[in-house]
PDB file of C-alpha atoms and ligand atoms in Angstrom:
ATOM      1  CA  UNK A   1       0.000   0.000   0.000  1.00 47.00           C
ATOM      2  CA  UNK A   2       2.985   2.226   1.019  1.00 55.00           C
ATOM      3  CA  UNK A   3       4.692   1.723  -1.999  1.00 69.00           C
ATOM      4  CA  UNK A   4       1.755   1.429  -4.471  1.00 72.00           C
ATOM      5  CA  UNK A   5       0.488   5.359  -2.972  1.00 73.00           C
ATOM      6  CA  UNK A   6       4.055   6.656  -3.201  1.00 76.00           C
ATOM      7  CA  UNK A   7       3.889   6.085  -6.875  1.00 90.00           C
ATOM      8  CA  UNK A   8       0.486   7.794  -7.247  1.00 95.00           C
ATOM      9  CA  UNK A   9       1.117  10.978  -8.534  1.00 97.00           C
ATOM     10  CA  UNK A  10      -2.812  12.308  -9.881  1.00 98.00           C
ATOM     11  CA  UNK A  11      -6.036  11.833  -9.713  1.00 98.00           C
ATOM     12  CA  UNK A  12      -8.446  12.476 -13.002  1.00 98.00           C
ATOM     13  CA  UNK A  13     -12.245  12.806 -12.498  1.00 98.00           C
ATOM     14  CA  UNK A  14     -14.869  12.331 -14.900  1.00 98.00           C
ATOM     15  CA  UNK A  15     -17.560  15.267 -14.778  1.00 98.00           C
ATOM     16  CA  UNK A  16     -20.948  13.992 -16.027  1.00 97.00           C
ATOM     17  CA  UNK A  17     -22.692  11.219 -13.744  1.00 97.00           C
ATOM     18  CA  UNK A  18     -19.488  11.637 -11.459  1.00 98.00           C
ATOM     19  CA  UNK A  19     -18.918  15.096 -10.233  1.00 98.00           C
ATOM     20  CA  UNK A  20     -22.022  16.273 -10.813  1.00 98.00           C
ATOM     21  CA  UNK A  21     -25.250  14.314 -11.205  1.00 97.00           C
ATOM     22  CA  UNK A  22     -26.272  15.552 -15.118  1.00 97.00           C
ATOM     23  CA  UNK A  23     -27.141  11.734 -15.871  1.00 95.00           C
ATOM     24  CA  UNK A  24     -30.099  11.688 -14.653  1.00 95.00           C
ATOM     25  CA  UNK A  25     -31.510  14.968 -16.034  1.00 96.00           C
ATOM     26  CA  UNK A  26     -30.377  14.708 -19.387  1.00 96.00           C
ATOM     27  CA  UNK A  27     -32.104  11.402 -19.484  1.00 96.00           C
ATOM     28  CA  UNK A  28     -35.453  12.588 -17.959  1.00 97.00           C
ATOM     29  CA  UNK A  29     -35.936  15.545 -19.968  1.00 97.00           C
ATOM     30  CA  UNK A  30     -35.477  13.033 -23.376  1.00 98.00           C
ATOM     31  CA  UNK A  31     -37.887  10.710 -21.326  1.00 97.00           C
ATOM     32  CA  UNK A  32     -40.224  13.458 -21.023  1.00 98.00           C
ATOM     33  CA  UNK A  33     -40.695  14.368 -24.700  1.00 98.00           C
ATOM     34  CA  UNK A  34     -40.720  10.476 -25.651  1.00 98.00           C
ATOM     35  CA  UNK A  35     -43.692  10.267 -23.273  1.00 98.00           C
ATOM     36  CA  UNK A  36     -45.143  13.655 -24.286  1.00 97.00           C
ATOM     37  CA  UNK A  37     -45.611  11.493 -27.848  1.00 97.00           C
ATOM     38  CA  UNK A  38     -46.322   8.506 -26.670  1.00 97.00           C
ATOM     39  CA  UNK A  39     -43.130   6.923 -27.860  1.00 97.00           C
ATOM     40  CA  UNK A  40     -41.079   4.474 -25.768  1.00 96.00           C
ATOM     41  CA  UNK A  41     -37.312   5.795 -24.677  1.00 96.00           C
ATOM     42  CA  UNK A  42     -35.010   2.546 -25.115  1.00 94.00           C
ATOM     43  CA  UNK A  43     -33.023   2.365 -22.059  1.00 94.00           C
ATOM     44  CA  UNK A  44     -30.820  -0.112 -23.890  1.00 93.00           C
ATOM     45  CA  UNK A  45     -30.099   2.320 -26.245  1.00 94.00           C
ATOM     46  CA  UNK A  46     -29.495   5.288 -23.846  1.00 95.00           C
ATOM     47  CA  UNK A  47     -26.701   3.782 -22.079  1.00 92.00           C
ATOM     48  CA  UNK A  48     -24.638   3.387 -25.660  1.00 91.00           C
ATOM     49  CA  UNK A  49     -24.151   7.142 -25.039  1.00 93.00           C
ATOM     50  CA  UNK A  50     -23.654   7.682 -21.367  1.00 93.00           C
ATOM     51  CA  UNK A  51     -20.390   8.884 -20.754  1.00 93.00           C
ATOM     52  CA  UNK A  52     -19.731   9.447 -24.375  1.00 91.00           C
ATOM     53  CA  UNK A  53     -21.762  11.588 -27.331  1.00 90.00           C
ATOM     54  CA  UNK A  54     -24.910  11.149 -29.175  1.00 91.00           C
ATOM     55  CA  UNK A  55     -22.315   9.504 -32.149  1.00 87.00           C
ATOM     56  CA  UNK A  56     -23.935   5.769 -31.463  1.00 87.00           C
ATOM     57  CA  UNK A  57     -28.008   6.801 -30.508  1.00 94.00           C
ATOM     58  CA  UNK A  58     -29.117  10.039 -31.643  1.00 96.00           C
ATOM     59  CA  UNK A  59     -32.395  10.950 -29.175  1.00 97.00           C
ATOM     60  CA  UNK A  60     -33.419  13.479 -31.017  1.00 97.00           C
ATOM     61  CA  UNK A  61     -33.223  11.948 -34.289  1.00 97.00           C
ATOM     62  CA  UNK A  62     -34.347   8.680 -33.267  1.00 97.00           C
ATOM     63  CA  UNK A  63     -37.750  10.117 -31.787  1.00 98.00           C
ATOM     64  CA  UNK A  64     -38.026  11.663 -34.499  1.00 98.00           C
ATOM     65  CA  UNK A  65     -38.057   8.534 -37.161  1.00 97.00           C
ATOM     66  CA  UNK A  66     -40.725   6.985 -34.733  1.00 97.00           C
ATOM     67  CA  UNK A  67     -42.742   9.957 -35.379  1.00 97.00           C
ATOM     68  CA  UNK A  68     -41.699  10.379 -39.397  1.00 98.00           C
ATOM     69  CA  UNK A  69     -41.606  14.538 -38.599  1.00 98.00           C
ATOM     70  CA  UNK A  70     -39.411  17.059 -37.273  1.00 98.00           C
ATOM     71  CA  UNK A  71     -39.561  17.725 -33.235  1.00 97.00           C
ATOM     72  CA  UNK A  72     -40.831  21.633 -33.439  1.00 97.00           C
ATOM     73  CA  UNK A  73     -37.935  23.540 -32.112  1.00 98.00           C
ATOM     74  CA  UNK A  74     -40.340  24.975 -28.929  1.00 98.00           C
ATOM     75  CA  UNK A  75     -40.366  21.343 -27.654  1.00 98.00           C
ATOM     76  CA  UNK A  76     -36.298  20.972 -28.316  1.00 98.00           C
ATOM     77  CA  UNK A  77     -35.816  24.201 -26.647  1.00 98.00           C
ATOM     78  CA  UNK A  78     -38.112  22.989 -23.773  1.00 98.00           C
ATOM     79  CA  UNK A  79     -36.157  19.840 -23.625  1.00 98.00           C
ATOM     80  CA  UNK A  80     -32.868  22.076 -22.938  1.00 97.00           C
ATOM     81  CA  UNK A  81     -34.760  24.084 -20.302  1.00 98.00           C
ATOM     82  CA  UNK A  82     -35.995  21.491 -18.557  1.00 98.00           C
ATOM     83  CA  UNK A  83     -32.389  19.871 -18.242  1.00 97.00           C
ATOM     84  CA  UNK A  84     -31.250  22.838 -17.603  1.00 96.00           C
ATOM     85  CA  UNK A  85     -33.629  23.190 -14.741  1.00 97.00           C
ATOM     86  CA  UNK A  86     -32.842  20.008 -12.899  1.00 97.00           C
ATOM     87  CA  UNK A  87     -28.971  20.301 -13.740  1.00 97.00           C
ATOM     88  CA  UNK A  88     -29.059  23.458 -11.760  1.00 96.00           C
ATOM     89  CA  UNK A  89     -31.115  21.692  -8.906  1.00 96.00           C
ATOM     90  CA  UNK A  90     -27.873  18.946  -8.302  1.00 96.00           C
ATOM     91  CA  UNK A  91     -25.743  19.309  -6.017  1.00 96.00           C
ATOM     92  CA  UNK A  92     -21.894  18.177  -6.185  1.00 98.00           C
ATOM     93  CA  UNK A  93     -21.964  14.455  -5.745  1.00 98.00           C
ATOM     94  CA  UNK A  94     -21.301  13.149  -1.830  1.00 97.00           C
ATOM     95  CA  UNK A  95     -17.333  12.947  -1.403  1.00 98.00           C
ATOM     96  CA  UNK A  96     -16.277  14.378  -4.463  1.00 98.00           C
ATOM     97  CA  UNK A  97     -14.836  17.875  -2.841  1.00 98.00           C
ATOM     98  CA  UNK A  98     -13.645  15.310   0.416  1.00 97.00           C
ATOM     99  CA  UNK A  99     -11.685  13.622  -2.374  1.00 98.00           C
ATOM    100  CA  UNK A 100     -10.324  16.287  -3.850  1.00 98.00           C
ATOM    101  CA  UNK A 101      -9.479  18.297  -0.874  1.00 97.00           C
ATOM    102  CA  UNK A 102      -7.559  14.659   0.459  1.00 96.00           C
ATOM    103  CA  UNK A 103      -5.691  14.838  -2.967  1.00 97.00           C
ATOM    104  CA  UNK A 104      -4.775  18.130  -2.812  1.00 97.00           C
ATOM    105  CA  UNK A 105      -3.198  17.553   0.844  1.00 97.00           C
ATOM    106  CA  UNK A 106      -1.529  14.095  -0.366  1.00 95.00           C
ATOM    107  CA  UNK A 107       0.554  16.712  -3.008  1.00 96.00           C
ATOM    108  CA  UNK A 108      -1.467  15.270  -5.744  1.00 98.00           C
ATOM    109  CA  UNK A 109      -2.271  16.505  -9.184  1.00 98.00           C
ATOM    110  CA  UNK A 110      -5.812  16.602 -10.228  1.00 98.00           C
ATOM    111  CA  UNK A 111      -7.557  16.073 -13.805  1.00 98.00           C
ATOM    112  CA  UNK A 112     -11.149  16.139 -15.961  1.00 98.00           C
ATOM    113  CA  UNK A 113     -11.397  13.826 -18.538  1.00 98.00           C
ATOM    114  CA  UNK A 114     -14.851  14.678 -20.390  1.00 98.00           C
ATOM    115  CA  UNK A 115     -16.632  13.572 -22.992  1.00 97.00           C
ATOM    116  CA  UNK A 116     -18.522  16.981 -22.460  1.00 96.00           C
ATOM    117  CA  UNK A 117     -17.553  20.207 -24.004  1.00 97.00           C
ATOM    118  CA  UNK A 118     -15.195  22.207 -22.449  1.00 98.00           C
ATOM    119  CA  UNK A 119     -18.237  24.890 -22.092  1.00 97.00           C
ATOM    120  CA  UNK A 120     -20.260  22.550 -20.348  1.00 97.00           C
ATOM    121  CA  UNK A 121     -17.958  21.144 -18.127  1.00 98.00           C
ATOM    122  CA  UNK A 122     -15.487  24.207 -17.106  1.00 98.00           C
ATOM    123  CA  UNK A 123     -19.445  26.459 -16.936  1.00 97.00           C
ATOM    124  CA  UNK A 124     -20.362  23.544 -14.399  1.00 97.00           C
ATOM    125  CA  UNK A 125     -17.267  23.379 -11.881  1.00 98.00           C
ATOM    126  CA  UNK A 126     -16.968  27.454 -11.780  1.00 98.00           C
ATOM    127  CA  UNK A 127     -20.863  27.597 -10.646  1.00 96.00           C
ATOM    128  CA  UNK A 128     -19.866  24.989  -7.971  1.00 97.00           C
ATOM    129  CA  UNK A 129     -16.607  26.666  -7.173  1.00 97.00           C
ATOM    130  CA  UNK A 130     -14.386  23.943  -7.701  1.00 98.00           C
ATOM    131  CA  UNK A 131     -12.743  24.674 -10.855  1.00 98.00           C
ATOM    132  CA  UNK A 132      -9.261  26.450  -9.881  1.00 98.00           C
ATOM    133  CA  UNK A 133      -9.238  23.272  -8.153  1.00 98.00           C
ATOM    134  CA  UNK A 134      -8.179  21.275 -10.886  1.00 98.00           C
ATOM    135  CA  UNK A 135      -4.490  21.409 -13.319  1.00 98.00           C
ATOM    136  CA  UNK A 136      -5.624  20.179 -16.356  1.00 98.00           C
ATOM    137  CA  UNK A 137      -9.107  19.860 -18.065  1.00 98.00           C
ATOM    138  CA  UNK A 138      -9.700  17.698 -21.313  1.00 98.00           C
ATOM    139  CA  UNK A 139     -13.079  18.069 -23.083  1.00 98.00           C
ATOM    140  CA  UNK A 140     -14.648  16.263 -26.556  1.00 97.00           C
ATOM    141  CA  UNK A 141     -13.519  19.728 -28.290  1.00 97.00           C
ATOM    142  CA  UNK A 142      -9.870  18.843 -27.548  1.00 98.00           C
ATOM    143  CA  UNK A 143      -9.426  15.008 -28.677  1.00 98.00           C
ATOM    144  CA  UNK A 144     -10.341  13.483 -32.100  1.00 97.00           C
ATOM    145  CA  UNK A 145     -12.654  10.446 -29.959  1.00 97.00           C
ATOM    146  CA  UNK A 146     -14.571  11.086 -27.198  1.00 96.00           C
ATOM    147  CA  UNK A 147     -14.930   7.666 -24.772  1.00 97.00           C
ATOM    148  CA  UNK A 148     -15.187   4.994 -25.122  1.00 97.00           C
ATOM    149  CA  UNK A 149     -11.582   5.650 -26.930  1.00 97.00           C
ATOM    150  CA  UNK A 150      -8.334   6.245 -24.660  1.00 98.00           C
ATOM    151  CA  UNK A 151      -7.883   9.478 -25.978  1.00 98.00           C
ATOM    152  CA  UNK A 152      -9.054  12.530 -23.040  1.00 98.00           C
ATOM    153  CA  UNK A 153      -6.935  10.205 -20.547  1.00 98.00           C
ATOM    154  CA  UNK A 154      -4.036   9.947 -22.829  1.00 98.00           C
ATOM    155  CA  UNK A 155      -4.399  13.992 -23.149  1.00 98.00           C
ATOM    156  CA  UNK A 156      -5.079  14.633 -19.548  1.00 98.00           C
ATOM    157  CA  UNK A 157      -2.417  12.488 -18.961  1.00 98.00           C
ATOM    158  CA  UNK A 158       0.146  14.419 -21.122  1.00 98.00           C
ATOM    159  CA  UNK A 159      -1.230  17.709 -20.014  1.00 98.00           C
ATOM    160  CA  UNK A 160      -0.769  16.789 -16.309  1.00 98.00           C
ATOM    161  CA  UNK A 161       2.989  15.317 -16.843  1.00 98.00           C
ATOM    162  CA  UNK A 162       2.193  12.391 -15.080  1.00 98.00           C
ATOM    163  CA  UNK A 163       2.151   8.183 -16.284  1.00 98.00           C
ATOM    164  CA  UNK A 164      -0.407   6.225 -17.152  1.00 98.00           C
ATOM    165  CA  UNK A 165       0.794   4.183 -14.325  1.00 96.00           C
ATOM    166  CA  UNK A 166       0.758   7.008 -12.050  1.00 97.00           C
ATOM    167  CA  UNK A 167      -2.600   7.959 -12.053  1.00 97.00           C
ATOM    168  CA  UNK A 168      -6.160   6.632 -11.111  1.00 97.00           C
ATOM    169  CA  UNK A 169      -9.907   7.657 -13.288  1.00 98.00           C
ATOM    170  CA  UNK A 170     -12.737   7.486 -11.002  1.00 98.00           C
ATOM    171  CA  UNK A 171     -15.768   6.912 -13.580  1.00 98.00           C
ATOM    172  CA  UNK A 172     -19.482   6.182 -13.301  1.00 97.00           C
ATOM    173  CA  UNK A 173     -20.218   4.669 -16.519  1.00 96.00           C
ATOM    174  CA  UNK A 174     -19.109   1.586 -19.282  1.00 96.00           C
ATOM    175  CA  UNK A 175     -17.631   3.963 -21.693  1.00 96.00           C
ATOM    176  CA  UNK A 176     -15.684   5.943 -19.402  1.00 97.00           C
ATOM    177  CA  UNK A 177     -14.034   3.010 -17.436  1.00 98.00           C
ATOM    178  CA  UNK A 178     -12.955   1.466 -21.054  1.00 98.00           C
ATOM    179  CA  UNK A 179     -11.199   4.563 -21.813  1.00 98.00           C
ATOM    180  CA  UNK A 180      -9.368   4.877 -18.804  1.00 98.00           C
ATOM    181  CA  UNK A 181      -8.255   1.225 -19.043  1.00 98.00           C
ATOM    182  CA  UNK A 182      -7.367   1.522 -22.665  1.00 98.00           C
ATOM    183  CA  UNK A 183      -5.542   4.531 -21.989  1.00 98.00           C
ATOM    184  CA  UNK A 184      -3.488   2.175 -19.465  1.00 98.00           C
ATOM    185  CA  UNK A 185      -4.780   3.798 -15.455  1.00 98.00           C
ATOM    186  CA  UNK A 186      -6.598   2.003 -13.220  1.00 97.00           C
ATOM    187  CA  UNK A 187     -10.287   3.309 -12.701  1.00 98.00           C
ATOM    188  CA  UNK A 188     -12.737   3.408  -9.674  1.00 98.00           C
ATOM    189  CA  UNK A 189     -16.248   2.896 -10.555  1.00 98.00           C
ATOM    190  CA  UNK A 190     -18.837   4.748  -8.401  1.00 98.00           C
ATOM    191  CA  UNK A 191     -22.263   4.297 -10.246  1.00 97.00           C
ATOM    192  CA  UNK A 192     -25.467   6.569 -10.204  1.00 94.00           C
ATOM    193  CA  UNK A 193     -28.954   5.860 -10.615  1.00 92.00           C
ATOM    194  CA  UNK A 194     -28.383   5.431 -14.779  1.00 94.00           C
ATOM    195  CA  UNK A 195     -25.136   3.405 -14.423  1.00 95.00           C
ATOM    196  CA  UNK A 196     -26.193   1.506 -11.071  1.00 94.00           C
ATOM    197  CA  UNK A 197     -27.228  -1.702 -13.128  1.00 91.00           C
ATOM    198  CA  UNK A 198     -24.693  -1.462 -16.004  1.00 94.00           C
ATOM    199  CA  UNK A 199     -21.533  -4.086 -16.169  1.00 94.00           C
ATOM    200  CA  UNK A 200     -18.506  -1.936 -14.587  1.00 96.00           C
ATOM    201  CA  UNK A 201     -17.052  -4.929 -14.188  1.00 96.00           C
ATOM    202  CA  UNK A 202     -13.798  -3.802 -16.194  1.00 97.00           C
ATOM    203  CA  UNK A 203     -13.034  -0.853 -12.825  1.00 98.00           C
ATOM    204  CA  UNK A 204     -10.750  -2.077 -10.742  1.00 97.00           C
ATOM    205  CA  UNK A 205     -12.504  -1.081  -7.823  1.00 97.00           C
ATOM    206  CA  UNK A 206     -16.110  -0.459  -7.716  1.00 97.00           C
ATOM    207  CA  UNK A 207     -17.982   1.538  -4.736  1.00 97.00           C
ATOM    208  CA  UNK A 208     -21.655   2.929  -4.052  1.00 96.00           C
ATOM    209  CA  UNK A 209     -20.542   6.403  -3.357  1.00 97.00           C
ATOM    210  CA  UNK A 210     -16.911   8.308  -3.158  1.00 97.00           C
ATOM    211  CA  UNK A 211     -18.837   9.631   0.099  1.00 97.00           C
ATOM    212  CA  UNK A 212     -18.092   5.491   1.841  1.00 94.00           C
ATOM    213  CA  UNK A 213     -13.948   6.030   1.395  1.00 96.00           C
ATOM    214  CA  UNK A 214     -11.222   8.529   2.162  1.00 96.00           C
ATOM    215  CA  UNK A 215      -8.937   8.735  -0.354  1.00 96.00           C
ATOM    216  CA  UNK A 216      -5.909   6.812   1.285  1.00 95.00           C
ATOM    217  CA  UNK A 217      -9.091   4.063   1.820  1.00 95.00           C
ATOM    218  CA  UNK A 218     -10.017   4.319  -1.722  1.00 96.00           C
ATOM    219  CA  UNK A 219      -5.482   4.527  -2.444  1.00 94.00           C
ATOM    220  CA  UNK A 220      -5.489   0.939  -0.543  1.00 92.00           C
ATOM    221  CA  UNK A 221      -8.187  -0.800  -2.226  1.00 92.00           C
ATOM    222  CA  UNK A 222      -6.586  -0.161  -5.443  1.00 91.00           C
ATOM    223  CA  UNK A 223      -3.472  -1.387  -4.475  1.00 88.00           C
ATOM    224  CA  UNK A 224      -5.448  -5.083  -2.897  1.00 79.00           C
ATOM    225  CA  UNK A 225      -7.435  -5.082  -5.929  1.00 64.00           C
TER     226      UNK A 225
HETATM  227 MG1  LIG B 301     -19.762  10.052 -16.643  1.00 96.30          MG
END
């Protein structure tokens, strides 16, 4: 344990579903219009985009095949409001600042890895005040492949100056695990109420909440696991 925390040298957190519950709302406001028309809002195919983009199920499009017409854009601009709406209402996740106010006293480094925008994620963490609390920051706008691909960890990783092998991802869904282990770090899983019965089997170490574990805790089940 000793030795395996010595060689930690950052931490990278994911934003959506991880930081800051967004999961949920983004997924309820769709849910909303589907029911608003009647239409059913595959689950199975959600969860292809959680923690990545709309690239492998389009909502928007897809709702509107079932319906063979255009969405007007006063119920898309609804949609955004009322995501919006209960974005705004969340809270940072229980443990998050805990974990990164542990980090920061253990002399570590901390990192985003988002397959957000930069304007979505960097708006989010100033409005909760914990932005200046992070070194680097990598967004969809700054790779070519957004998660599932290893490439925001591979660029978080560069921007931070740290090893692959020197730093842990703490994710909440599929796609974001699998690009921190194909980028080469070993990943804590903490689910949310989308994620909670999705296979995160590939984490190293998966928890209930970041809220259960201080960071040397969370530090010495990584290194048993
Ligand atoms: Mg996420």
């Amino acid at each position: 344990m000793a030795t395996f925390s010595r060689l930690i040298r950052a931490i990278v957190f994911d934003f959506d579903g991880l930081i800051l519950d967004t999961e949920e709302p983004v997924y309820r406001s769709w849910l909303e219009v589907y029911q608003a028309h009647g239409e059913d809002l595959p689950f199975e195919r959600w969860v292809q985009i959680v923690g990545s983009t709309t690239a492998g199920f389009h909502p928007q499009h897809h709702l509107e095949e079932r319906l063979g017409r255009p969405l007007p854009k006063e119920v898309l601009d609804r949609r955004i409001d009322r995501r919006t709406e209960m974005v705004l209402a969340q809270k940072v996740l229980p443990g998050v600042v805990r974990h990164i106010d542990d980090a920061k006293a253990m002399g570590l480094k901390l990192g985003v890895a988002s397959s957000s925008t930069t304007v979505w994620v960097r708006g989010h963490l100033a409005r909760l005040g914990i932005l200046d609390r992070f070194d680097c920051m990598r967004c969809r706008d700054d790779v070519a492949n957004a998660k599932p691909e290893p490439d925001l960890y591979i660029a978080v990783l560069d921007c931070l100056g740290v090893l692959a092998s020197e730093a842990i991802a703490i994710e909440d869904s599929p796609n974001g695990v699998l690009a921190a282990k194909r980028a080469g770090l070993r990943c804590v899983a903490i689910p949310n109420s989308i994620t909670a019965g999705l296979d995160l089997g590939q984490a190293d170490v998966q928890l209930a909440s970041l809220a259960d574990v201080t960071l040397a805790e969370l530090l010495s089940k990584l290194s048993a696991g």
